[in-house]
Coordinates of C-alpha atoms and ligand atoms in Angstrom, one line a residue:
X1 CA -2.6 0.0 33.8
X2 CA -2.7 3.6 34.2
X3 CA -5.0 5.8 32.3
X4 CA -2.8 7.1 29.8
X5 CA -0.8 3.9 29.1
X6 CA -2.2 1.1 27.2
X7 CA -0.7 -2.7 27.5
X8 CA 0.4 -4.9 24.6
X9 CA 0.0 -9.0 24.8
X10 CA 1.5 -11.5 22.5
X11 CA -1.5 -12.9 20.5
X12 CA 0.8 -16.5 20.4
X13 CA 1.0 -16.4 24.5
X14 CA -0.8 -13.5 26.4
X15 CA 2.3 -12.8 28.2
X16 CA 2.1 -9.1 28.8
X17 CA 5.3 -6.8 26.8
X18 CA 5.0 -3.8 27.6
X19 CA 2.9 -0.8 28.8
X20 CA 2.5 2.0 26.1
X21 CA 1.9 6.0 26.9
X22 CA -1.2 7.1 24.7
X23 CA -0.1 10.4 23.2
X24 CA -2.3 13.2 24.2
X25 CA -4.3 15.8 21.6
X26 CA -1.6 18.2 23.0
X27 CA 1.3 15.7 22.7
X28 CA 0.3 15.2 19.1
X29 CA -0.2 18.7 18.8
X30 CA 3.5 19.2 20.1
X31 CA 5.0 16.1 17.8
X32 CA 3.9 18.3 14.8
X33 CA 5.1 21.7 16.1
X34 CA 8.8 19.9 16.8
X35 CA 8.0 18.0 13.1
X36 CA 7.9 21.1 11.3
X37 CA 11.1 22.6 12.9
X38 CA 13.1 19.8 12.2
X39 CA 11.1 19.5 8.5
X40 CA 13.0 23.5 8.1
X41 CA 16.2 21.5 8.4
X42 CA 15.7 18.3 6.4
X43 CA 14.4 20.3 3.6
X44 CA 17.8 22.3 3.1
X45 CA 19.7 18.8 2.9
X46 CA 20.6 18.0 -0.8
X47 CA 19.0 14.2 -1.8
X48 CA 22.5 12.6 -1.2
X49 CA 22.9 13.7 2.2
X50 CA 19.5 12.6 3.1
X51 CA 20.7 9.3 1.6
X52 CA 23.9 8.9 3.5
X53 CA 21.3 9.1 6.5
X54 CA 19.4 7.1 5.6
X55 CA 22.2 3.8 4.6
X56 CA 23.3 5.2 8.2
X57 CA 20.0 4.0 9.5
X58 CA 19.6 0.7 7.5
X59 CA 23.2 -0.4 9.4
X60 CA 21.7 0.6 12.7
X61 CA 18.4 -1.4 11.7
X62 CA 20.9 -4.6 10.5
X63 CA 22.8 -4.5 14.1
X64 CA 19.7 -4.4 16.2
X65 CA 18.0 -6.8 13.7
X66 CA 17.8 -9.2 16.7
X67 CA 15.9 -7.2 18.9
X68 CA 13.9 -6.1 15.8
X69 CA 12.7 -9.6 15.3
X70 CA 11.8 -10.3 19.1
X71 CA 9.4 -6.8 19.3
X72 CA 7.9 -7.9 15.6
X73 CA 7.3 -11.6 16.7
X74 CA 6.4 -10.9 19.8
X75 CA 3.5 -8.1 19.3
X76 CA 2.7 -9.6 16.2
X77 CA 2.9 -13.4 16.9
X78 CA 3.9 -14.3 13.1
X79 CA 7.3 -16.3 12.5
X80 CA 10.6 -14.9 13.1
X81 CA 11.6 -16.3 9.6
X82 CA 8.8 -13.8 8.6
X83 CA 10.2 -11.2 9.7
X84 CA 13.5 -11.3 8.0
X85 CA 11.8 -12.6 4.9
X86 CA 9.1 -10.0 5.1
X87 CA 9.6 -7.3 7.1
X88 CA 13.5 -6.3 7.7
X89 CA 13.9 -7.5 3.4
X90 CA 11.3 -5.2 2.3
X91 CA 12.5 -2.0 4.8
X92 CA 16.7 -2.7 3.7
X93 CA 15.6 -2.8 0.3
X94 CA 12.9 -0.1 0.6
X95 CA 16.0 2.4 2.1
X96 CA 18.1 1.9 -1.0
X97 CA 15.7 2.1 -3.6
X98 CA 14.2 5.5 -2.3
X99 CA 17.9 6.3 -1.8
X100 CA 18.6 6.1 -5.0
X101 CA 15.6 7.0 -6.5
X102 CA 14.0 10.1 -4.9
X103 CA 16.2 12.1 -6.9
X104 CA 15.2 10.8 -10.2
X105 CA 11.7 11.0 -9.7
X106 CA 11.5 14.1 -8.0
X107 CA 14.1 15.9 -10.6
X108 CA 12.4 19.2 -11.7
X109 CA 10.8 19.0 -15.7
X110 CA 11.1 20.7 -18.2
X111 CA 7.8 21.0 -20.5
X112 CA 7.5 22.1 -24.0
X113 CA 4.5 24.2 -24.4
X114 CA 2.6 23.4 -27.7
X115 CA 1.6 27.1 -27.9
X116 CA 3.7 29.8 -26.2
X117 CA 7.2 28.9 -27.7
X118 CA 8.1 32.4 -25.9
X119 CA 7.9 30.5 -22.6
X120 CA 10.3 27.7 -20.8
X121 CA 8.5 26.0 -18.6
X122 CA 9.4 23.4 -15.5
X123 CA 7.7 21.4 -13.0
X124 CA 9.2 21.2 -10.0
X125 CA 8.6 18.8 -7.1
X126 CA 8.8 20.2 -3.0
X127 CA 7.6 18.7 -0.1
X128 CA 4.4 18.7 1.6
X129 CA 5.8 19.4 4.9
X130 CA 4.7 17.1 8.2
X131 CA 3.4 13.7 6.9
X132 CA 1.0 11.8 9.0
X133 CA 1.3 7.7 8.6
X134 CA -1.2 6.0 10.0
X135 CA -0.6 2.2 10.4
X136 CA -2.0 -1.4 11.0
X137 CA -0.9 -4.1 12.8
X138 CA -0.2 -6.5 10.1
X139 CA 3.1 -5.4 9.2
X140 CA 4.1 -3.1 11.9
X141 CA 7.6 -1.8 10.5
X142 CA 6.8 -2.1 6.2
X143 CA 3.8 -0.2 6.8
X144 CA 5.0 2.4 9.2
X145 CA 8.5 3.0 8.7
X146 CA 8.4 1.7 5.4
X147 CA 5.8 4.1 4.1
X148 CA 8.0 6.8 5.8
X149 CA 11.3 6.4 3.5
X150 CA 9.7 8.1 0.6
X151 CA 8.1 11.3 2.3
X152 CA 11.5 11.9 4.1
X153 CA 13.5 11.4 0.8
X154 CA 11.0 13.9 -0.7
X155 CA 12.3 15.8 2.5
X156 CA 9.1 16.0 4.8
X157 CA 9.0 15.6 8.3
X158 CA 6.9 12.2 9.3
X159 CA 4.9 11.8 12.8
X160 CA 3.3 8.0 12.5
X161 CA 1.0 6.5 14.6
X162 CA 1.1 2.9 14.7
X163 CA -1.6 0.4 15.7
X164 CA -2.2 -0.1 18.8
X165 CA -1.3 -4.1 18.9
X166 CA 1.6 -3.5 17.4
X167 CA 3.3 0.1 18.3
X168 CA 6.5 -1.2 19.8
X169 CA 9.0 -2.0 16.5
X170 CA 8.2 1.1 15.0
X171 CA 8.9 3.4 18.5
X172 CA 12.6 1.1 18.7
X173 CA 12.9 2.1 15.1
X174 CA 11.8 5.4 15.3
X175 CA 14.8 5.8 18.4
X176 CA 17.3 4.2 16.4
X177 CA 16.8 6.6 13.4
X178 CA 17.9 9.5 16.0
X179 CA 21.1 7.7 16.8
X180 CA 21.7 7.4 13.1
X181 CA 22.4 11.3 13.0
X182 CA 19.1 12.3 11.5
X183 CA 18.1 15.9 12.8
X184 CA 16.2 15.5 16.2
X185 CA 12.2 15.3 16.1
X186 CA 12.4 14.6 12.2
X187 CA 10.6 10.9 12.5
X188 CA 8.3 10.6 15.6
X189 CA 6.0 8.0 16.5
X190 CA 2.8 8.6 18.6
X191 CA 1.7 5.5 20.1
X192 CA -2.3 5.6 20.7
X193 CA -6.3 4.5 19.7
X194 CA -8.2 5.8 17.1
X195 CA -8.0 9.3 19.3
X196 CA -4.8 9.9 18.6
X197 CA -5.2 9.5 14.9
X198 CA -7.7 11.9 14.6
X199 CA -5.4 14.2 16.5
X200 CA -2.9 13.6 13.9
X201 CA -5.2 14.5 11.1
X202 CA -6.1 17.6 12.5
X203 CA -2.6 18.8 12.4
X204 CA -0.6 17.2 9.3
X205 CA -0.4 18.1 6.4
X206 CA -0.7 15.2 4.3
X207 CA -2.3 11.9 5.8
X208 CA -1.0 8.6 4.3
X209 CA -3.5 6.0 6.1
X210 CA -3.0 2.1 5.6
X211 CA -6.0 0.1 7.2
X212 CA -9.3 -1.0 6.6
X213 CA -12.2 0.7 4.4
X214 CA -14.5 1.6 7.3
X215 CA -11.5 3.5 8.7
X216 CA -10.4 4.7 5.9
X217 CA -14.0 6.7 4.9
X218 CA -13.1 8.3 8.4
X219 CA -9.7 9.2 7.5
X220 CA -11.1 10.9 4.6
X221 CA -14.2 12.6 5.8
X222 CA -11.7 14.5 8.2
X223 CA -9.6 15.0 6.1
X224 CA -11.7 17.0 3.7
X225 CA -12.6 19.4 6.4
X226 CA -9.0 21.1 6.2
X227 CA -8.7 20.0 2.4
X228 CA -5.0 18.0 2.9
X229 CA -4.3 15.5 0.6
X230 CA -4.9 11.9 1.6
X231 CA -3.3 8.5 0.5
X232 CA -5.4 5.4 1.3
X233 CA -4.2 2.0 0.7
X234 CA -7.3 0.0 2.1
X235 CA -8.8 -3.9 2.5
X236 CA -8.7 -6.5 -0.1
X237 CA -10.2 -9.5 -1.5
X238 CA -8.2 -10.9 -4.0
X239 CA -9.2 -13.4 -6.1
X240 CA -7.3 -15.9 -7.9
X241 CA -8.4 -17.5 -11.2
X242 CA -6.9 -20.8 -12.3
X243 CA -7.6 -22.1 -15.9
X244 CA -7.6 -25.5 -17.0
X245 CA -3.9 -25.0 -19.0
X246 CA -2.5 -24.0 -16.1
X247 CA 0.7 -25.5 -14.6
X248 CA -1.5 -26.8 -11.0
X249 CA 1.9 -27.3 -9.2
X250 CA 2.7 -23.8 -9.7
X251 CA -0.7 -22.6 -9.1
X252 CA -1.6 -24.6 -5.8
X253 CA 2.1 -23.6 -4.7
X254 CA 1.2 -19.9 -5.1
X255 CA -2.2 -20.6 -3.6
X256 CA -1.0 -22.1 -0.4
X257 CA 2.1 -18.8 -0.1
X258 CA -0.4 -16.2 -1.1
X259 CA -3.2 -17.4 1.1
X260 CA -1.5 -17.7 4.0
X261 CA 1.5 -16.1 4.5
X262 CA 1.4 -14.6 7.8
X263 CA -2.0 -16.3 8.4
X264 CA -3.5 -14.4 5.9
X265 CA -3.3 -11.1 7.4
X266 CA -1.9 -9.9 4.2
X267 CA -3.6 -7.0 2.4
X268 CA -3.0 -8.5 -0.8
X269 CA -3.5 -12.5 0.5
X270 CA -4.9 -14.5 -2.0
X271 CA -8.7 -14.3 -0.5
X272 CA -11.0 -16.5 -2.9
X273 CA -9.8 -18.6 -5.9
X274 CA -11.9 -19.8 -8.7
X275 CA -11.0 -22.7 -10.8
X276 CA -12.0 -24.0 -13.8
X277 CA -14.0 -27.5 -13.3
X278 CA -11.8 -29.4 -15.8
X279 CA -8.6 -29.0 -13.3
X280 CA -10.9 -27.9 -10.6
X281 CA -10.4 -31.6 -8.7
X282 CA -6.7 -31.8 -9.5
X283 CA -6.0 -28.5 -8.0
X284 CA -8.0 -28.7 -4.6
X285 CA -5.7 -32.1 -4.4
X286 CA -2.3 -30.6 -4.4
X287 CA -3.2 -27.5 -2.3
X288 CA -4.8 -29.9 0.2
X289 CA -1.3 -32.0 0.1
X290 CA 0.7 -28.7 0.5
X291 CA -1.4 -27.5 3.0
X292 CA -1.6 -30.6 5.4
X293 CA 2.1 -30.2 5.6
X294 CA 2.5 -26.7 7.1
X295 CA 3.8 -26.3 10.6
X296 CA 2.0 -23.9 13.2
X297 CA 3.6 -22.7 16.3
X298 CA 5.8 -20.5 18.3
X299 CA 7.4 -17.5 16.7
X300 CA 10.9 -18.9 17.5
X301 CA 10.3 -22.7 16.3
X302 CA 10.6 -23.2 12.5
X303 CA 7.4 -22.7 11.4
X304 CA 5.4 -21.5 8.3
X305 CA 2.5 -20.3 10.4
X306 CA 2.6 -18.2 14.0
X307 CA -0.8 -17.0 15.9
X308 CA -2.6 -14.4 14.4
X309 CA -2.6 -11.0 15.3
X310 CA -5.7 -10.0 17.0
X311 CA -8.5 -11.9 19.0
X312 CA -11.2 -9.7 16.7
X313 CA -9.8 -10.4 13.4
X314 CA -9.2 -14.8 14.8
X315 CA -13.3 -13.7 15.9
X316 CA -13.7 -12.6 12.5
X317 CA -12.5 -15.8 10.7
X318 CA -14.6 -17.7 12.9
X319 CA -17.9 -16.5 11.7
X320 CA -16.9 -16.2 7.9
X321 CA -16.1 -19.8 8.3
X322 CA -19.6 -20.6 10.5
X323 CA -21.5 -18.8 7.5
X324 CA -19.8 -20.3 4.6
X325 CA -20.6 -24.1 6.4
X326 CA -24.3 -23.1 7.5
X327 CA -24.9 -21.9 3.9
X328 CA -23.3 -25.5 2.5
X329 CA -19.7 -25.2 2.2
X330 CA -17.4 -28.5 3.6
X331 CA -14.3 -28.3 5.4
X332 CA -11.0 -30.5 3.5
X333 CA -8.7 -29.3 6.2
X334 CA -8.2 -27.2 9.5
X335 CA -11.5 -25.0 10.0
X336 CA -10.8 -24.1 13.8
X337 CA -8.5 -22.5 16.3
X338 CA -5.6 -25.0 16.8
X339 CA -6.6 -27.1 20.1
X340 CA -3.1 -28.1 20.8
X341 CA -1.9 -24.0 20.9
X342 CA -3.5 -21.6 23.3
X343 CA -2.7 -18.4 21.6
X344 CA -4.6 -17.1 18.8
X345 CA -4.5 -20.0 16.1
X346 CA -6.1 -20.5 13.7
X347 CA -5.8 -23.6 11.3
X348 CA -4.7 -23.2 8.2
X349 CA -7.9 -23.7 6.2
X350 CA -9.5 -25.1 2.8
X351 CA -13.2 -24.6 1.9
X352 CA -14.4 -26.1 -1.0
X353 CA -18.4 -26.0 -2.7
X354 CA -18.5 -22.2 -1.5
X355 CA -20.2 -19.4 -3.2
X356 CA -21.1 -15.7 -3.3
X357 CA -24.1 -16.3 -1.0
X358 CA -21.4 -16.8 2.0
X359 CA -19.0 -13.8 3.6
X360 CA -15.9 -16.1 3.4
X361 CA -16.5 -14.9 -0.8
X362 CA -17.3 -11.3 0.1
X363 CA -15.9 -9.7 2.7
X364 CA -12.2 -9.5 3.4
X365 CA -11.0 -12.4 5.8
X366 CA -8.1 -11.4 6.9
X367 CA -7.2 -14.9 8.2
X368 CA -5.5 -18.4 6.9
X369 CA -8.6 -19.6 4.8
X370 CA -8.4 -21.1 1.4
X371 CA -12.0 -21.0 0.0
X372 CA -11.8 -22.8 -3.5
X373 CA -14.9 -22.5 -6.0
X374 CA -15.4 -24.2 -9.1
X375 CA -16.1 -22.0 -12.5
X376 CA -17.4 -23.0 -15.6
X377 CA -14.9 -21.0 -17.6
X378 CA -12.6 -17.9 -17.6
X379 CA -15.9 -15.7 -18.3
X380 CA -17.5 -17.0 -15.1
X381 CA -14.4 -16.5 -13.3
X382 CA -13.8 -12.7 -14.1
X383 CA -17.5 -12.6 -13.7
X384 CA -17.1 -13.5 -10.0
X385 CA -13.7 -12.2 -9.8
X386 CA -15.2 -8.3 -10.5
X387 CA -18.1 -9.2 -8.3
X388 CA -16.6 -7.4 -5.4
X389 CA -16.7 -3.9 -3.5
X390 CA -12.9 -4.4 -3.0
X391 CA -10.2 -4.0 -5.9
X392 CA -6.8 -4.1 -4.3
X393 CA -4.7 -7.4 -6.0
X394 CA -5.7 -10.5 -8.2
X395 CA -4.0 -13.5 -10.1
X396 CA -4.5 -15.6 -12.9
X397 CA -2.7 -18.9 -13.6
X398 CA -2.0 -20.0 -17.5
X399 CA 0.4 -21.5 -19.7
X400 CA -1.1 -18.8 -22.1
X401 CA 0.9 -15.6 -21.1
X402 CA -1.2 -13.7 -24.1
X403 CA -4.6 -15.2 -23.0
X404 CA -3.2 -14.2 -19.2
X405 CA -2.7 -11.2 -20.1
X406 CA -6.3 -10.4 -21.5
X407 CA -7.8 -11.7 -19.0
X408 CA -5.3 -9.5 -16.0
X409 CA -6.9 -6.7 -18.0
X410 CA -10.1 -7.3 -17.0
X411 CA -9.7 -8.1 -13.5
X412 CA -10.6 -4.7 -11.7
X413 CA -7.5 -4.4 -9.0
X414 CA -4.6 -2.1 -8.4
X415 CA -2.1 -4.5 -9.5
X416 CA -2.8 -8.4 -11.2
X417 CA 0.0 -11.3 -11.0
X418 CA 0.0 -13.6 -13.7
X419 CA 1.6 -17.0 -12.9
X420 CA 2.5 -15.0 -9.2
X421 CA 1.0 -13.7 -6.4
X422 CA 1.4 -11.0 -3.9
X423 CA 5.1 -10.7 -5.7
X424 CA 4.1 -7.1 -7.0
X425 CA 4.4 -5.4 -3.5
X426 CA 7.8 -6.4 -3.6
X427 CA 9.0 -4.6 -7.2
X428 CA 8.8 -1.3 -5.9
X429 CA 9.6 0.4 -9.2
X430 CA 5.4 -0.7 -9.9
X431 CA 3.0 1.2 -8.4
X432 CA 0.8 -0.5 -5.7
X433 CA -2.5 0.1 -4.8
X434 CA -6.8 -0.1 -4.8
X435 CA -9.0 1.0 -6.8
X436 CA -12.8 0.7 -5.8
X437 CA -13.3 0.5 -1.9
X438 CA -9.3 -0.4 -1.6
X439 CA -8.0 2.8 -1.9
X440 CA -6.8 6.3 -3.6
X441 CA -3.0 6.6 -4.3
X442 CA -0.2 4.8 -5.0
X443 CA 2.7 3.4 -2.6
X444 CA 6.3 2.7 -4.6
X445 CA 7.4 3.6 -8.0
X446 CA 7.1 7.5 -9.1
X447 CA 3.8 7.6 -7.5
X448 CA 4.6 6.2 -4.5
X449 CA 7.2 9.5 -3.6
X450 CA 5.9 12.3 -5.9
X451 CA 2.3 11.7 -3.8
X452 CA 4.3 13.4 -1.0
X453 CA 5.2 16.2 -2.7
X454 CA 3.9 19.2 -4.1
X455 CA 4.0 19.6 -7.9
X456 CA 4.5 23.1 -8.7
X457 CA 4.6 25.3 -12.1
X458 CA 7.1 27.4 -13.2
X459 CA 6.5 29.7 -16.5
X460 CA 9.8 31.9 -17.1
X461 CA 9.5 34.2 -20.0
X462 CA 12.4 33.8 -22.7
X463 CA 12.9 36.8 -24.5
X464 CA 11.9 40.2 -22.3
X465 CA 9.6 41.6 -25.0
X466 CA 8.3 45.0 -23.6
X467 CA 4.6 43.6 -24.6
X468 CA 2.4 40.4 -25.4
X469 CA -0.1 40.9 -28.0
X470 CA -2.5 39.9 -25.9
X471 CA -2.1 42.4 -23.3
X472 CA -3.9 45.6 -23.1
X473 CA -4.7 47.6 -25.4
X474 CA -7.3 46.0 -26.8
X475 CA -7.5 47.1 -31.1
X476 CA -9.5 46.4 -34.3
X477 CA -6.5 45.0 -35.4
X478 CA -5.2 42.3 -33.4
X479 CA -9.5 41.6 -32.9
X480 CA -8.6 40.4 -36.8
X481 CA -5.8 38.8 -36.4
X482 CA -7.0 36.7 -33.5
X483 CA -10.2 35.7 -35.4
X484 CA -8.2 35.0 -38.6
X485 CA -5.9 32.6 -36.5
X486 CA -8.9 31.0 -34.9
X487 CA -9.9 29.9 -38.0
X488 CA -6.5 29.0 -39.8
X489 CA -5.6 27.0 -36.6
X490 CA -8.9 25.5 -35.8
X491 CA -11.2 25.4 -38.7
X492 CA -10.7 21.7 -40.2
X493 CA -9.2 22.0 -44.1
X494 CA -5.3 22.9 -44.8
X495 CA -4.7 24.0 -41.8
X496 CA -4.9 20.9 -39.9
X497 CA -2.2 19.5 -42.6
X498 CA 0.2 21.5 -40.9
X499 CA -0.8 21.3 -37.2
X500 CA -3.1 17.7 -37.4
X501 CA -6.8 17.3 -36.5
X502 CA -6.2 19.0 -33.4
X503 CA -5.2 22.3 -34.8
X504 CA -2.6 24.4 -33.1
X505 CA -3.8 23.2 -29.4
Ligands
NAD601 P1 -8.0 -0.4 11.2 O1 -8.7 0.4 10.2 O2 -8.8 -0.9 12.3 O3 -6.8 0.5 11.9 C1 -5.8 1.1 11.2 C2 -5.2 2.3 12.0 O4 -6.2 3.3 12.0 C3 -4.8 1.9 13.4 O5 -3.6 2.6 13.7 C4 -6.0 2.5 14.2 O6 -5.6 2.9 15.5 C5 -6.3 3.8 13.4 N1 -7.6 4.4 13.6 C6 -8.7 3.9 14.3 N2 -9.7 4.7 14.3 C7 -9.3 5.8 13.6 C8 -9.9 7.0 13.2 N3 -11.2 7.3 13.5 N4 -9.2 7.9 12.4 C9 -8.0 7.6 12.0 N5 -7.3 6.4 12.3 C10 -8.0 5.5 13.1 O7 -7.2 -1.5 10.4 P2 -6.3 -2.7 11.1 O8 -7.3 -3.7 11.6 O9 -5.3 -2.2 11.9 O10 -5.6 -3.3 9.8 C11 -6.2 -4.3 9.0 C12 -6.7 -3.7 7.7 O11 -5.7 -3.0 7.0 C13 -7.2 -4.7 6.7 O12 -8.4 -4.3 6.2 C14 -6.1 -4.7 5.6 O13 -6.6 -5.1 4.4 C15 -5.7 -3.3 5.6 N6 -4.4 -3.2 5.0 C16 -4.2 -2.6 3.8 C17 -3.0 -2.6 3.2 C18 -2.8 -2.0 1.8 O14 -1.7 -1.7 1.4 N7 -3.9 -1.8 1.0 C19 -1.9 -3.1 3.8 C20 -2.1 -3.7 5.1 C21 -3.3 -3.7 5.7

């Protein structure tokens, strides 16, 4: 391996894929010069024709969709039927929905001042210009590409630089977008470390960072020193709350998906679940019986579970899981690597009897563990629920949609399922994303395409008037006049029966 190349390995086998170029501080530097020339371009199309590009695209993506799957599963290690479930779903639908909806959301508005009737007034909606992504490894085309359909609709430029285990989906996407027709240069990816990220920061103008929270306070420290806007869509650790009304088969179904869909190396998994101790017994049964069913294995066999990702996130899991059991917790099933696979697998994993002493209840895990706790009631549960740095997704399982309802209000997350899980990333008319340490911003819905834009005022003056009154010169008389309508539109008494408590403003 030379200097300037790094390699990527299969996590499921260790074969070797491919050698990657790291892109230089002046490469990157470069990527954003040719970004912006191309941006010039893309920004004169109208929303349609960046739409006819972009359907042109998701073709190109369906006919390579084999070769898709093999980079995915193979950098990644998760189940091909993952990747058309997950990945190539999420990106065809993602292309239509920004196609047909950038225009809507970004569609200039008209606002009716309260005050100056003499004034028509709009808000209109233009790009930022080059759009840095920066990406992890857990979704290496939704989070990369993906995130780039609504800054290009919004017609910016986008340079992304992927992880590092996972660059080489998004640079065969990124080619394949050129050979769709779109203007040369206008989506670029810049394989590299955390290096090359920094790079990127220093020359964007907007940074749109998916990743974890220790990352993430970097992105944002940098980013403050030139003052560009940033988008952060961070860690999780999402708890789950069952009460006792709740339908278990649903529940422990959703449990099992949510928890460990791609071995848990889902932002919004399913992290911690607290159930109430009347069903507590029942439930831990039916996940355990869904659970002891799942297959692990090769990418290509039919499987629910591949290898995980990275040997530090599988290191990761490890110790959560040799804390939780040193501080009491017992094993039901898995609660190693898989001895019959050499890659990276990890058994699909129950804990039960844990607690917030342990990490496996604190910190994000990342990895294909079910910890299950039981709660008093609902109180103790959004008790423990809100005991948490993180406030990305939650869930809570009922047959009482009201009492659900109440209690999804309490959770503090971005987004809270009831009677579902993780489903929400999916809808993208709703807005996704942290609050707390899981992030600033929104992906999807209006949010998720007006954050790369800038929102700008226009005041036109109506009637041409050769003077306000409140221009110079100052006089006596309008002194009078103002002071009289301060108190006629302010002053509570009649007034307000014509304008409300809030007077005139
Ligand atoms: P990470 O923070 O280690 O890396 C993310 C990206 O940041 C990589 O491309 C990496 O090269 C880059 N990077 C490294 N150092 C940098 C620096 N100093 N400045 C800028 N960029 C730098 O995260 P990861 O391990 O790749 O991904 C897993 C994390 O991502 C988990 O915490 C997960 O919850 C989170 N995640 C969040 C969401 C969400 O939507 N909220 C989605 C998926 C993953």
């Amino acid at each position: 391996m030379s200097e300037n190349t790094f390699e990527v390995r299969s996590p499921a086998t260790g074969d070797k894929l491919a050698d990657v170029p790291i892109a230089s501080a002046e490469e990157v530097r470069l990527a954003v010069e040719h970004a912006r020339a191309a941006q010039l371009r893309w920004a004169q199309k109208s929303f349609d024709e960046r739409a006819d590009l972009l359907y042109r695209y998701r073709d190109l993506l369906i006919d390579n969709q084999e070769k898709i799957a093999d980079l995915v599963t193979g950098e990644t290690g998760k189940p091909r039927s993952e990747v058309y479930g997950n990945e190539l779903f999420y990106l065809y639908d993602a292309i239509g929905f920004w196609a047909k909806n950038a225009a809507k959301y970004l569609k200039p508005e008209n606002i009716r001042p309260h005050l100056l009737k003499s004034k028509k007034v709009v808000s209109i909606y233009s790009p930022i210009g080059v759009v840095g992504i920066i990406g992890p490894w857990n979704f290496p085309l939704v989070l990369t590409i993906g995130d780039a359909l609504p800054a290009l609709m919004a017609g910016n430029a986008v340079v992304i630089k992927p992880s590092d285990l996972t660059p080489l989906a998004a640079l065969f996407a990124a080619e394949l977008a050129e050979k769709a027709g779109w203007p040369e240069k206008l989506l670029q990816v810049i394989p590299g470390y955390g290096d090359t990220a920094e790079a990127l920061i220093d020359r964007v103008d907007m940074i749109s960072f998916t990743g974890s929270v220790a990352t993430g306070k970097k992105v944002m420290r940098q980013a403050a020193e030139r003052l560009i806007p940033v988008a952060l869509e961070l860690g999780g650790k999402d708890a789950m709350i069952v009460l006792k009304d709740a339908d278990l088969d649903r529940a422990a179904g959703a449990c099992v998906w949510g928890a460990l869909m791609n071995s848990g190396q889902v932002c919004t998994s399913i992290e911690r679940v607290y159930v109430e101790e009347a069903v507590y017994y029942g439930f831990v049964d039916r996940v355990l019986e869904r659970v002891k069913k799942l297959r692990q294995g090769p990418s290509a066999e039919l499987v629910e579970l591949g290898s995980m990702t990275s040997a530090a996130q599988l290191g990761k899991v490890e110790a959560q899981v040799r804390d939780a059991l040193a501080k009491g917790a017992k094993v039901l099933h898995g609660g190693q690597r898989n001895p019959r696979l050499s890659g990276y697998y990890y058994e699909p994993t129950v804990l039960i009897d844990v607690d917030h002493r342990m990490d496996i209840m604190r910190d994000e895990t990342f990895g294909p563990v079910i910890p299950i706790m039981k709660v008093r009631d609902a109180e103790e549960a959004i008790r423990l629920a809100n005991d948490s740095p993180y406030g990305l997704d939650g869930s809570v399982f009922t047959r009482d949609r009201e009492r659900g309802r109440l209690i999804a209000e309490s959770i503090e997350a971005g987004s809270v399922c009831i009677n579902d899980g993780l489903v929400n990333f999916v809808i993208t008319e709703a807005p996704m994303g942290g609050i707390k340490e899981s992030g600033i911003g929104r992906r999807h819905g209006m949010e998720g395409i007006r954050k790369y834009a800038r929102q700008k005022t226009l005041v036109i003056d109506r009637f041409g008037m050769k003077n306000e009154p409140n221009w110079f010169p100052a006089s006596k008389f309008k002194n009078q006049a103002v002071r009289a309508a301060l108190r006629l539109f302010y002053r509570s008494g009649w007034g307000n029966k014509f304008f409300g408590r809030g007077g005139a403003g």
